[in-house]
Amino acid sequence: MFGKLHGKGYLFGVRIDSNDGPRRSPRQAVQRIPGLPLSIQETNNINSDIMTTENARDTNYVHKGWPLSALLDKSPWTDSRITRNNQVNPTSRSITKYVVVQKIRVDLSIDDITPVPALEEAFRVALGQPTIFEKSHAVYRVFEHWGDVIPLVFDIGVSLAVTDSEAIANNYLADQSYLGLQQSPMSASARASTQGGDPATLQTEDNIGVWLRKSVPIHQWEQVRIVKATPLITILNNELQSQLAKLHQSLTTYCPTATSAVTSSGTSFDGSSHAFKTMSKVSIYSDGYHIKTLSVKYATEPSPVKYGAEQNTNNEFELTSGEHITDVILWKDYKGVCGIQMNTNKGKTSKHFGSDNGSPTIMRSAGGCLAGFSGIVQADKIHDLQASNKFD
């Protein structure tokens, strides 16, 4: 049985930071704890799923046998890795029909496995770097080498997937016979792919059902469907997990550390969810006295994130590739933020947006750069503002 599992993703990590789909690490990340029974079921079932996805990333993972439920449990480090890649994720509804010839079902739990010594040593070396920046980049490299998640429950066998836009796919993928492709009537826009088996054989087969029932030698079986996966950090010892959690928390800071209390007439906004994205432009609208609208454009987002009044911005500060805002100077009075000015790591200074009424305050975190804003909107003005800074 172990011979059948060798090289099929058993005990290996998988990188899920790319929107193009999963990538298996070449390194074995975990090992089974000796003496525990191995939960493996041999079978020869054929089953299919129809899944609808809303964006390109989800579609690419579903097409490779990773249903969205298997991707729900991600560590903050994985979320950061996904964001730092600055990938555009177009919105489009797609339908995937996924057919699996299930040969083996592997069912592991976290209690069945332990990290290989080299993995924990890699994290210890990364965490031993002298600065937060060096630590974080070393940790990111560990995940890149070893993977973000460990598949626990998965199927090994052969699969066939067809993905198409929802509008077109509804015409043929809903067919209950395999892929609805008994004579291969796929649209020109359809994407079809196989895992395991001999893909060349399918090119000569008119009947999908016959192809799926063909005898496939063991060496052509693959890991074709992931049912459950766990973040890589969950298998580490408690000390390493704690150090990694503290390091990730230290990658973002707020300046000032707190804002004013929100009154009954005010509302708060929080841009911390954008902390690891790359900022490309900051725009504002000022009535000449106070800042009423603040807009932040991120490189991978199709639309800017707006805070404050529903006004078109009348001033903007655009950043070039590799340029980051390091200092934000605010002028503020008792009514709200009057003016704002920004400096970058390339020595560029923005215009003074708004007025110079009120008292100036510098928002800066040494070694960090601006990632977003949080604050309070009151009486149709940006009343208070807090800078979110990142250090990765």
mmCIF file of C-alpha atoms in Angstrom:
data_model
loop_
_atom_site.group_PDB
_atom_site.id
_atom_site.type_symbol
_atom_site.label_atom_id
_atom_site.label_comp_id
_atom_site.label_asym_id
_atom_site.label_seq_id
_atom_site.Cartn_x
_atom_site.Cartn_y
_atom_site.Cartn_z
ATOM 1 C CA MET A 1 0.000 0.000 0.000
ATOM 2 C CA PHE A 2 2.785 2.458 0.845
ATOM 3 C CA GLY A 3 4.248 1.799 -2.593
ATOM 4 C CA LYS A 4 1.005 2.996 -4.155
ATOM 5 C CA LEU A 5 1.139 6.230 -2.149
ATOM 6 C CA HIS A 6 4.762 7.062 -2.928
ATOM 7 C CA GLY A 7 5.011 10.185 -5.036
ATOM 8 C CA LYS A 8 1.249 10.812 -4.984
ATOM 9 C CA GLY A 9 1.260 13.765 -2.583
ATOM 10 C CA TYR A 10 1.115 11.686 0.572
ATOM 11 C CA LEU A 11 2.876 13.622 3.397
ATOM 12 C CA PHE A 12 3.953 16.469 1.087
ATOM 13 C CA GLY A 13 3.083 20.138 1.479
ATOM 14 C CA VAL A 14 1.247 22.154 -1.157
ATOM 15 C CA ARG A 15 1.722 25.842 -1.976
ATOM 16 C CA ILE A 16 -1.557 27.721 -2.413
ATOM 17 C CA ASP A 17 -0.283 31.290 -2.731
ATOM 18 C CA SER A 18 -0.674 31.430 -6.519
ATOM 19 C CA ASN A 19 -4.012 32.262 -8.118
ATOM 20 C CA ASP A 20 -3.079 29.886 -10.950
ATOM 21 C CA GLY A 21 -3.678 26.834 -8.781
ATOM 22 C CA PRO A 22 -1.959 24.522 -6.248
ATOM 23 C CA ARG A 23 1.725 23.592 -6.529
ATOM 24 C CA ARG A 24 3.057 20.557 -4.700
ATOM 25 C CA SER A 25 6.332 21.017 -2.849
ATOM 26 C CA PRO A 26 9.140 18.623 -3.792
ATOM 27 C CA ARG A 27 9.918 18.222 -0.073
ATOM 28 C CA GLN A 28 8.214 15.723 2.218
ATOM 29 C CA ALA A 29 7.015 17.924 5.089
ATOM 30 C CA VAL A 30 5.568 15.416 7.555
ATOM 31 C CA GLN A 31 5.950 11.815 8.613
ATOM 32 C CA ARG A 32 3.527 9.345 10.136
ATOM 33 C CA ILE A 33 3.801 8.647 13.836
ATOM 34 C CA PRO A 34 4.975 5.020 14.137
ATOM 35 C CA GLY A 35 2.509 2.488 15.503
ATOM 36 C CA LEU A 36 -0.689 4.318 14.536
ATOM 37 C CA PRO A 37 -3.088 2.570 12.138
ATOM 38 C CA LEU A 38 -3.199 3.955 8.603
ATOM 39 C CA SER A 39 -6.688 4.893 7.424
ATOM 40 C CA ILE A 40 -6.698 4.026 3.726
ATOM 41 C CA GLN A 41 -9.575 2.641 1.711
ATOM 42 C CA GLU A 42 -9.144 1.013 -1.688
ATOM 43 C CA THR A 43 -12.085 1.519 -4.009
ATOM 44 C CA ASN A 44 -13.005 1.847 -7.676
ATOM 45 C CA ASN A 45 -15.786 4.428 -7.666
ATOM 46 C CA ILE A 46 -16.633 6.972 -10.344
ATOM 47 C CA ASN A 47 -18.327 10.130 -9.118
ATOM 48 C CA SER A 48 -18.718 13.701 -10.245
ATOM 49 C CA ASP A 49 -19.336 17.153 -8.818
ATOM 50 C CA ILE A 50 -20.610 20.359 -10.381
ATOM 51 C CA MET A 51 -19.174 23.491 -8.770
ATOM 52 C CA THR A 52 -19.830 27.168 -9.448
ATOM 53 C CA THR A 53 -17.085 29.698 -8.750
ATOM 54 C CA GLU A 54 -17.042 33.491 -8.689
ATOM 55 C CA ASN A 55 -13.459 34.385 -9.613
ATOM 56 C CA ALA A 56 -10.402 33.141 -11.465
ATOM 57 C CA ARG A 57 -8.541 31.929 -8.364
ATOM 58 C CA ASP A 58 -11.392 29.761 -7.096
ATOM 59 C CA THR A 59 -11.993 28.411 -10.595
ATOM 60 C CA ASN A 60 -8.363 27.358 -11.039
ATOM 61 C CA TYR A 61 -8.322 25.482 -7.726
ATOM 62 C CA VAL A 62 -11.639 23.736 -8.308
ATOM 63 C CA HIS A 63 -10.435 22.712 -11.767
ATOM 64 C CA LYS A 64 -7.458 20.983 -10.093
ATOM 65 C CA GLY A 65 -9.575 19.082 -7.570
ATOM 66 C CA TRP A 66 -9.481 21.546 -4.680
ATOM 67 C CA PRO A 67 -13.078 22.401 -3.697
ATOM 68 C CA LEU A 68 -13.499 25.708 -1.889
ATOM 69 C CA SER A 69 -14.246 23.890 1.384
ATOM 70 C CA ALA A 70 -10.694 22.474 1.366
ATOM 71 C CA LEU A 71 -9.239 25.998 1.163
ATOM 72 C CA LEU A 72 -11.146 27.610 4.015
ATOM 73 C CA ASP A 73 -8.563 26.862 6.698
ATOM 74 C CA LYS A 74 -5.601 29.125 5.873
ATOM 75 C CA SER A 75 -3.024 30.603 8.216
ATOM 76 C CA PRO A 76 -2.426 34.389 8.330
ATOM 77 C CA TRP A 77 0.951 33.697 6.735
ATOM 78 C CA THR A 78 -0.736 32.130 3.712
ATOM 79 C CA ASP A 79 -3.149 35.051 3.407
ATOM 80 C CA SER A 80 -0.135 37.381 3.452
ATOM 81 C CA ARG A 81 1.675 35.314 0.824
ATOM 82 C CA ILE A 82 -1.349 35.437 -1.469
ATOM 83 C CA THR A 83 -1.662 39.204 -1.055
ATOM 84 C CA ARG A 84 2.058 39.921 -1.458
ATOM 85 C CA ASN A 85 2.050 38.234 -4.867
ATOM 86 C CA ASN A 86 0.082 41.216 -6.231
ATOM 87 C CA GLN A 87 -2.098 39.010 -8.412
ATOM 88 C CA VAL A 88 -5.147 40.269 -10.248
ATOM 89 C CA ASN A 89 -8.149 38.025 -9.536
ATOM 90 C CA PRO A 90 -10.800 38.724 -12.203
ATOM 91 C CA THR A 91 -14.426 38.228 -11.230
ATOM 92 C CA SER A 92 -16.334 35.859 -13.493
ATOM 93 C CA ARG A 93 -18.817 33.063 -12.796
ATOM 94 C CA SER A 94 -17.698 29.672 -14.050
ATOM 95 C CA ILE A 95 -18.978 26.135 -13.760
ATOM 96 C CA THR A 96 -16.687 23.136 -13.403
ATOM 97 C CA LYS A 97 -17.737 19.541 -13.738
ATOM 98 C CA TYR A 98 -15.195 17.304 -12.049
ATOM 99 C CA VAL A 99 -15.233 13.534 -12.563
ATOM 100 C CA VAL A 100 -13.069 11.284 -10.384
ATOM 101 C CA VAL A 101 -12.155 7.633 -10.710
ATOM 102 C CA GLN A 102 -11.409 7.028 -7.044
ATOM 103 C CA LYS A 103 -8.815 4.303 -6.458
ATOM 104 C CA ILE A 104 -7.635 5.141 -2.915
ATOM 105 C CA ARG A 105 -9.095 7.375 -0.192
ATOM 106 C CA VAL A 106 -6.487 8.526 2.356
ATOM 107 C CA ASP A 107 -7.880 9.836 5.649
ATOM 108 C CA LEU A 108 -5.322 11.358 8.035
ATOM 109 C CA SER A 109 -5.667 13.571 11.089
ATOM 110 C CA ILE A 110 -3.189 15.995 12.615
ATOM 111 C CA ASP A 111 -2.665 13.480 15.417
ATOM 112 C CA ASP A 112 -1.354 10.934 12.895
ATOM 113 C CA ILE A 113 1.561 13.030 11.659
ATOM 114 C CA THR A 114 4.553 15.009 12.874
ATOM 115 C CA PRO A 115 6.841 17.432 11.006
ATOM 116 C CA VAL A 116 10.109 16.136 9.626
ATOM 117 C CA PRO A 117 13.059 17.541 11.647
ATOM 118 C CA ALA A 118 14.350 19.575 8.681
ATOM 119 C CA LEU A 119 11.081 21.540 8.507
ATOM 120 C CA GLU A 120 11.152 22.658 12.132
ATOM 121 C CA GLU A 121 14.849 23.456 11.833
ATOM 122 C CA ALA A 122 14.106 25.653 8.793
ATOM 123 C CA PHE A 123 11.582 27.641 10.831
ATOM 124 C CA ARG A 124 13.982 27.939 13.783
ATOM 125 C CA VAL A 125 16.685 29.350 11.507
ATOM 126 C CA ALA A 126 14.220 31.802 9.963
ATOM 127 C CA LEU A 127 12.977 33.013 13.339
ATOM 128 C CA GLY A 128 16.574 33.471 14.487
ATOM 129 C CA GLN A 129 17.256 36.245 11.970
ATOM 130 C CA PRO A 130 18.187 39.626 13.542
ATOM 131 C CA THR A 131 15.389 41.933 12.295
ATOM 132 C CA ILE A 132 11.632 41.660 11.779
ATOM 133 C CA PHE A 133 12.104 42.226 8.066
ATOM 134 C CA GLU A 134 14.721 39.475 7.763
ATOM 135 C CA LYS A 135 12.694 37.094 9.937
ATOM 136 C CA SER A 136 9.536 37.569 7.864
ATOM 137 C CA HIS A 137 11.291 37.113 4.524
ATOM 138 C CA ALA A 138 13.046 33.992 5.806
ATOM 139 C CA VAL A 139 9.713 32.584 7.016
ATOM 140 C CA TYR A 140 8.106 33.326 3.649
ATOM 141 C CA ARG A 141 10.923 31.362 1.996
ATOM 142 C CA VAL A 142 10.250 28.372 4.261
ATOM 143 C CA PHE A 143 6.619 28.317 3.134
ATOM 144 C CA GLU A 144 7.706 28.685 -0.490
ATOM 145 C CA HIS A 145 9.974 25.647 -0.151
ATOM 146 C CA TRP A 146 7.779 23.424 2.034
ATOM 147 C CA GLY A 147 4.205 24.464 1.211
ATOM 148 C CA ASP A 148 1.324 26.280 2.892
ATOM 149 C CA VAL A 149 -0.936 23.328 3.683
ATOM 150 C CA ILE A 150 -0.798 19.566 4.179
ATOM 151 C CA PRO A 151 -3.578 17.498 2.533
ATOM 152 C CA LEU A 152 -5.104 15.212 5.148
ATOM 153 C CA VAL A 153 -8.086 13.650 3.401
ATOM 154 C CA PHE A 154 -7.728 13.099 -0.330
ATOM 155 C CA ASP A 155 -8.381 10.744 -3.219
ATOM 156 C CA ILE A 156 -5.817 9.118 -5.479
ATOM 157 C CA GLY A 157 -6.834 7.968 -8.928
ATOM 158 C CA VAL A 158 -7.770 9.574 -12.239
ATOM 159 C CA SER A 159 -9.785 12.719 -12.914
ATOM 160 C CA LEU A 160 -11.265 14.676 -15.782
ATOM 161 C CA ALA A 161 -12.363 18.309 -15.409
ATOM 162 C CA VAL A 162 -14.210 20.653 -17.735
ATOM 163 C CA THR A 163 -14.628 24.340 -16.899
ATOM 164 C CA ASP A 164 -16.572 26.923 -18.856
ATOM 165 C CA SER A 165 -18.288 30.246 -18.287
ATOM 166 C CA GLU A 166 -21.605 29.869 -16.477
ATOM 167 C CA ALA A 167 -23.701 31.183 -19.364
ATOM 168 C CA ILE A 168 -22.284 28.614 -21.785
ATOM 169 C CA ALA A 169 -21.750 25.723 -19.363
ATOM 170 C CA ASN A 170 -25.407 25.639 -18.327
ATOM 171 C CA ASN A 171 -26.195 24.378 -21.813
ATOM 172 C CA TYR A 172 -24.249 21.150 -21.478
ATOM 173 C CA LEU A 173 -22.428 20.597 -18.151
ATOM 174 C CA ALA A 174 -25.661 19.946 -16.251
ATOM 175 C CA ASP A 175 -26.042 16.665 -18.139
ATOM 176 C CA GLN A 176 -25.879 13.822 -15.626
ATOM 177 C CA SER A 177 -23.890 11.486 -17.895
ATOM 178 C CA TYR A 178 -20.298 11.894 -16.799
ATOM 179 C CA LEU A 179 -19.394 15.354 -18.080
ATOM 180 C CA GLY A 180 -22.372 15.720 -20.364
ATOM 181 C CA LEU A 181 -19.800 15.032 -23.057
ATOM 182 C CA GLN A 182 -20.660 11.585 -24.310
ATOM 183 C CA GLN A 183 -19.677 12.676 -27.802
ATOM 184 C CA SER A 184 -17.404 15.517 -26.642
ATOM 185 C CA PRO A 185 -19.682 18.473 -27.631
ATOM 186 C CA MET A 186 -17.608 21.005 -25.688
ATOM 187 C CA SER A 187 -17.751 24.680 -26.526
ATOM 188 C CA ALA A 188 -14.721 26.459 -27.949
ATOM 189 C CA SER A 189 -14.285 28.328 -24.654
ATOM 190 C CA ALA A 190 -14.226 25.196 -22.483
ATOM 191 C CA ARG A 191 -11.099 24.176 -20.590
ATOM 192 C CA ALA A 192 -10.657 20.420 -20.213
ATOM 193 C CA SER A 193 -7.835 18.617 -18.446
ATOM 194 C CA THR A 194 -6.999 15.291 -16.892
ATOM 195 C CA GLN A 195 -4.942 14.159 -13.925
ATOM 196 C CA GLY A 196 -3.611 10.636 -13.930
ATOM 197 C CA GLY A 197 -4.138 8.116 -16.670
ATOM 198 C CA ASP A 198 -2.969 8.618 -20.220
ATOM 199 C CA PRO A 199 -4.240 11.947 -21.614
ATOM 200 C CA ALA A 200 -3.275 10.896 -25.142
ATOM 201 C CA THR A 201 -5.842 8.102 -24.993
ATOM 202 C CA LEU A 202 -8.667 10.551 -24.410
ATOM 203 C CA GLN A 203 -7.894 12.330 -27.668
ATOM 204 C CA THR A 204 -8.999 9.243 -29.577
ATOM 205 C CA GLU A 205 -12.008 8.356 -27.413
ATOM 206 C CA ASP A 206 -15.465 9.595 -28.337
ATOM 207 C CA ASN A 207 -17.080 8.100 -25.277
ATOM 208 C CA ILE A 208 -15.931 9.660 -22.001
ATOM 209 C CA GLY A 209 -17.461 6.859 -19.966
ATOM 210 C CA VAL A 210 -15.382 4.249 -21.747
ATOM 211 C CA TRP A 211 -12.212 6.273 -21.167
ATOM 212 C CA LEU A 212 -12.922 6.663 -17.460
ATOM 213 C CA ARG A 213 -13.478 2.920 -17.071
ATOM 214 C CA LYS A 214 -10.236 1.976 -18.788
ATOM 215 C CA SER A 215 -7.747 0.123 -16.622
ATOM 216 C CA VAL A 216 -5.072 2.571 -15.463
ATOM 217 C CA PRO A 217 -1.713 1.284 -14.145
ATOM 218 C CA ILE A 218 -0.816 2.327 -10.603
ATOM 219 C CA HIS A 219 2.107 4.483 -11.704
ATOM 220 C CA GLN A 220 -0.373 6.694 -13.592
ATOM 221 C CA TRP A 221 -2.550 7.381 -10.537
ATOM 222 C CA GLU A 222 -2.380 10.881 -9.075
ATOM 223 C CA GLN A 223 -3.690 12.870 -6.129
ATOM 224 C CA VAL A 224 -6.878 14.073 -7.814
ATOM 225 C CA ARG A 225 -9.207 15.446 -5.143
ATOM 226 C CA ILE A 226 -8.520 17.153 -1.817
ATOM 227 C CA VAL A 227 -11.264 16.855 0.776
ATOM 228 C CA LYS A 228 -9.477 18.380 3.777
ATOM 229 C CA ALA A 229 -6.159 20.170 4.314
ATOM 230 C CA THR A 230 -4.515 21.775 7.337
ATOM 231 C CA PRO A 231 -2.170 24.783 7.465
ATOM 232 C CA LEU A 232 1.470 23.766 7.677
ATOM 233 C CA ILE A 233 1.977 25.663 10.937
ATOM 234 C CA THR A 234 -0.622 23.529 12.760
ATOM 235 C CA ILE A 235 1.738 20.540 12.739
ATOM 236 C CA LEU A 236 4.610 22.472 14.363
ATOM 237 C CA ASN A 237 5.373 22.387 18.088
ATOM 238 C CA ASN A 238 3.626 24.941 20.292
ATOM 239 C CA GLU A 239 6.710 27.116 20.743
ATOM 240 C CA LEU A 240 7.219 27.569 17.002
ATOM 241 C CA GLN A 241 3.518 28.238 16.463
ATOM 242 C CA SER A 242 3.597 30.924 19.156
ATOM 243 C CA GLN A 243 6.708 32.597 17.724
ATOM 244 C CA LEU A 244 5.232 32.617 14.219
ATOM 245 C CA ALA A 245 1.966 34.122 15.470
ATOM 246 C CA LYS A 246 3.794 36.896 17.351
ATOM 247 C CA LEU A 247 6.015 37.644 14.362
ATOM 248 C CA HIS A 248 3.051 37.938 12.019
ATOM 249 C CA GLN A 249 1.268 40.276 14.425
ATOM 250 C CA SER A 250 4.377 42.466 14.540
ATOM 251 C CA LEU A 251 4.354 42.899 10.755
ATOM 252 C CA THR A 252 1.612 45.517 11.018
ATOM 253 C CA THR A 253 1.396 48.469 13.401
ATOM 254 C CA TYR A 254 -0.940 51.421 13.816
ATOM 255 C CA CYS A 255 0.027 55.049 14.242
ATOM 256 C CA PRO A 256 -1.393 56.429 16.428
ATOM 257 C CA THR A 257 -2.200 53.236 18.308
ATOM 258 C CA ALA A 258 -5.817 54.314 18.853
ATOM 259 C CA THR A 259 -8.335 56.792 17.441
ATOM 260 C CA SER A 260 -10.951 58.925 19.160
ATOM 261 C CA ALA A 261 -14.167 57.375 20.399
ATOM 262 C CA VAL A 262 -16.937 57.116 17.809
ATOM 263 C CA THR A 263 -19.915 59.306 18.697
ATOM 264 C CA SER A 264 -23.528 58.477 17.872
ATOM 265 C CA SER A 265 -23.321 60.595 14.711
ATOM 266 C CA GLY A 266 -20.062 59.078 13.484
ATOM 267 C CA THR A 267 -18.974 55.885 11.745
ATOM 268 C CA SER A 268 -15.659 54.075 11.776
ATOM 269 C CA PHE A 269 -13.743 52.480 8.916
ATOM 270 C CA ASP A 270 -10.968 49.906 9.010
ATOM 271 C CA GLY A 271 -8.506 49.263 6.198
ATOM 272 C CA SER A 272 -6.507 46.600 8.027
ATOM 273 C CA SER A 273 -7.776 43.879 5.682
ATOM 274 C CA HIS A 274 -5.649 45.483 2.953
ATOM 275 C CA ALA A 275 -2.480 45.477 5.073
ATOM 276 C CA PHE A 276 -0.341 43.303 2.778
ATOM 277 C CA LYS A 277 -1.502 44.717 -0.544
ATOM 278 C CA THR A 278 0.595 47.095 -2.615
ATOM 279 C CA MET A 279 -0.676 50.654 -2.601
ATOM 280 C CA SER A 280 -0.490 52.436 -5.971
ATOM 281 C CA LYS A 281 -2.351 55.725 -5.434
ATOM 282 C CA VAL A 282 -3.895 57.866 -2.692
ATOM 283 C CA SER A 283 -6.603 60.367 -3.654
ATOM 284 C CA ILE A 284 -8.529 62.876 -1.548
ATOM 285 C CA TYR A 285 -11.383 65.329 -1.791
ATOM 286 C CA SER A 286 -11.113 68.554 0.190
ATOM 287 C CA ASP A 287 -13.672 71.345 0.405
ATOM 288 C CA GLY A 288 -10.820 73.746 1.132
ATOM 289 C CA TYR A 289 -11.185 73.387 4.892
ATOM 290 C CA HIS A 290 -11.349 69.659 5.682
ATOM 291 C CA ILE A 291 -10.694 66.307 4.040
ATOM 292 C CA LYS A 292 -14.082 64.782 3.222
ATOM 293 C CA THR A 293 -13.111 61.773 1.090
ATOM 294 C CA LEU A 294 -10.067 59.507 1.205
ATOM 295 C CA SER A 295 -9.479 56.954 -1.543
ATOM 296 C CA VAL A 296 -6.770 54.271 -1.761
ATOM 297 C CA LYS A 297 -6.028 52.337 -4.956
ATOM 298 C CA TYR A 298 -4.271 48.985 -4.597
ATOM 299 C CA ALA A 299 -2.329 47.472 -7.478
ATOM 300 C CA THR A 300 -4.436 44.324 -7.793
ATOM 301 C CA GLU A 301 -7.870 45.785 -7.061
ATOM 302 C CA PRO A 302 -10.041 46.948 -9.986
ATOM 303 C CA SER A 303 -11.593 49.776 -7.968
ATOM 304 C CA PRO A 304 -10.236 52.063 -5.239
ATOM 305 C CA VAL A 305 -11.232 51.682 -1.586
ATOM 306 C CA LYS A 306 -13.099 54.847 -0.557
ATOM 307 C CA TYR A 307 -13.764 56.281 2.884
ATOM 308 C CA GLY A 308 -15.872 59.288 3.838
ATOM 309 C CA ALA A 309 -18.281 61.302 1.733
ATOM 310 C CA GLU A 310 -19.496 60.183 -1.685
ATOM 311 C CA GLN A 311 -17.458 62.756 -3.571
ATOM 312 C CA ASN A 312 -15.187 62.488 -6.575
ATOM 313 C CA THR A 313 -11.622 63.099 -5.440
ATOM 314 C CA ASN A 314 -9.908 66.284 -6.635
ATOM 315 C CA ASN A 315 -6.292 65.525 -5.659
ATOM 316 C CA GLU A 316 -4.145 62.415 -6.015
ATOM 317 C CA PHE A 317 -0.668 61.102 -5.219
ATOM 318 C CA GLU A 318 0.473 58.284 -7.504
ATOM 319 C CA LEU A 319 3.225 55.818 -6.596
ATOM 320 C CA THR A 320 5.632 54.202 -9.028
ATOM 321 C CA SER A 321 6.747 50.557 -8.935
ATOM 322 C CA GLY A 322 8.726 49.887 -5.749
ATOM 323 C CA GLU A 323 7.688 53.198 -4.207
ATOM 324 C CA HIS A 324 6.025 53.220 -0.781
ATOM 325 C CA ILE A 325 4.712 55.911 1.531
ATOM 326 C CA THR A 326 6.843 56.096 4.680
ATOM 327 C CA ASP A 327 5.517 59.247 6.389
ATOM 328 C CA VAL A 328 2.070 60.808 6.615
ATOM 329 C CA ILE A 329 1.686 64.340 8.006
ATOM 330 C CA LEU A 330 -1.791 65.342 9.161
ATOM 331 C CA TRP A 331 -3.166 68.765 10.007
ATOM 332 C CA LYS A 332 -6.150 68.384 12.287
ATOM 333 C CA ASP A 333 -8.503 70.586 14.317
ATOM 334 C CA TYR A 334 -11.430 69.745 16.586
ATOM 335 C CA LYS A 335 -13.750 69.233 13.587
ATOM 336 C CA GLY A 336 -11.555 66.785 11.695
ATOM 337 C CA VAL A 337 -8.598 66.303 9.375
ATOM 338 C CA CYS A 338 -7.780 69.561 7.586
ATOM 339 C CA GLY A 339 -4.811 68.564 5.444
ATOM 340 C CA ILE A 340 -2.526 65.704 4.528
ATOM 341 C CA GLN A 341 0.946 65.340 2.997
ATOM 342 C CA MET A 342 2.987 62.199 2.269
ATOM 343 C CA ASN A 343 6.648 61.232 1.801
ATOM 344 C CA THR A 344 7.971 58.111 0.064
ATOM 345 C CA ASN A 345 10.991 55.830 0.327
ATOM 346 C CA LYS A 346 12.264 57.336 -2.944
ATOM 347 C CA GLY A 347 12.426 60.830 -1.493
ATOM 348 C CA LYS A 348 9.280 62.099 -3.184
ATOM 349 C CA THR A 349 6.882 64.403 -1.302
ATOM 350 C CA SER A 350 3.256 64.888 -2.257
ATOM 351 C CA LYS A 351 1.563 68.229 -2.508
ATOM 352 C CA HIS A 352 -0.099 69.542 0.628
ATOM 353 C CA PHE A 353 -3.679 68.376 0.126
ATOM 354 C CA GLY A 354 -6.389 70.350 1.915
ATOM 355 C CA SER A 355 -5.748 73.262 4.266
ATOM 356 C CA ASP A 356 -3.043 73.947 6.847
ATOM 357 C CA ASN A 357 -5.500 74.702 9.638
ATOM 358 C CA GLY A 358 -5.077 72.867 12.918
ATOM 359 C CA SER A 359 -1.993 71.232 14.395
ATOM 360 C CA PRO A 360 0.381 68.992 12.398
ATOM 361 C CA THR A 361 1.057 65.389 13.441
ATOM 362 C CA ILE A 362 3.538 62.981 11.844
ATOM 363 C CA MET A 363 2.406 59.363 11.495
ATOM 364 C CA ARG A 364 5.460 57.180 11.006
ATOM 365 C CA SER A 365 6.667 53.699 11.951
ATOM 366 C CA ALA A 366 10.432 53.376 11.565
ATOM 367 C CA GLY A 367 11.264 50.748 8.969
ATOM 368 C CA GLY A 368 7.654 50.323 7.835
ATOM 369 C CA CYS A 369 5.544 51.684 4.996
ATOM 370 C CA LEU A 370 1.917 52.737 4.713
ATOM 371 C CA ALA A 371 -0.478 49.900 3.923
ATOM 372 C CA GLY A 372 -3.863 51.461 4.631
ATOM 373 C CA PHE A 373 -5.983 53.774 6.730
ATOM 374 C CA SER A 374 -8.461 53.342 9.549
ATOM 375 C CA GLY A 375 -10.414 56.126 11.177
ATOM 376 C CA ILE A 376 -13.679 57.912 11.872
ATOM 377 C CA VAL A 377 -16.081 59.817 9.635
ATOM 378 C CA GLN A 378 -18.198 62.407 11.407
ATOM 379 C CA ALA A 379 -20.353 65.266 10.107
ATOM 380 C CA ASP A 380 -19.376 64.324 6.545
ATOM 381 C CA LYS A 381 -15.664 64.794 7.276
ATOM 382 C CA ILE A 382 -12.700 62.508 7.947
ATOM 383 C CA HIS A 383 -12.676 63.252 11.670
ATOM 384 C CA ASP A 384 -9.791 61.046 12.806
ATOM 385 C CA LEU A 385 -7.221 59.008 10.934
ATOM 386 C CA GLN A 386 -4.910 56.127 11.786
ATOM 387 C CA ALA A 387 -2.147 54.786 9.529
ATOM 388 C CA SER A 388 -1.685 51.034 9.141
ATOM 389 C CA ASN A 389 1.972 50.240 8.456
ATOM 390 C CA LYS A 390 3.569 46.996 7.306
ATOM 391 C CA PHE A 391 7.100 45.696 7.841
ATOM 392 C CA ASP A 392 7.364 42.724 5.487
#
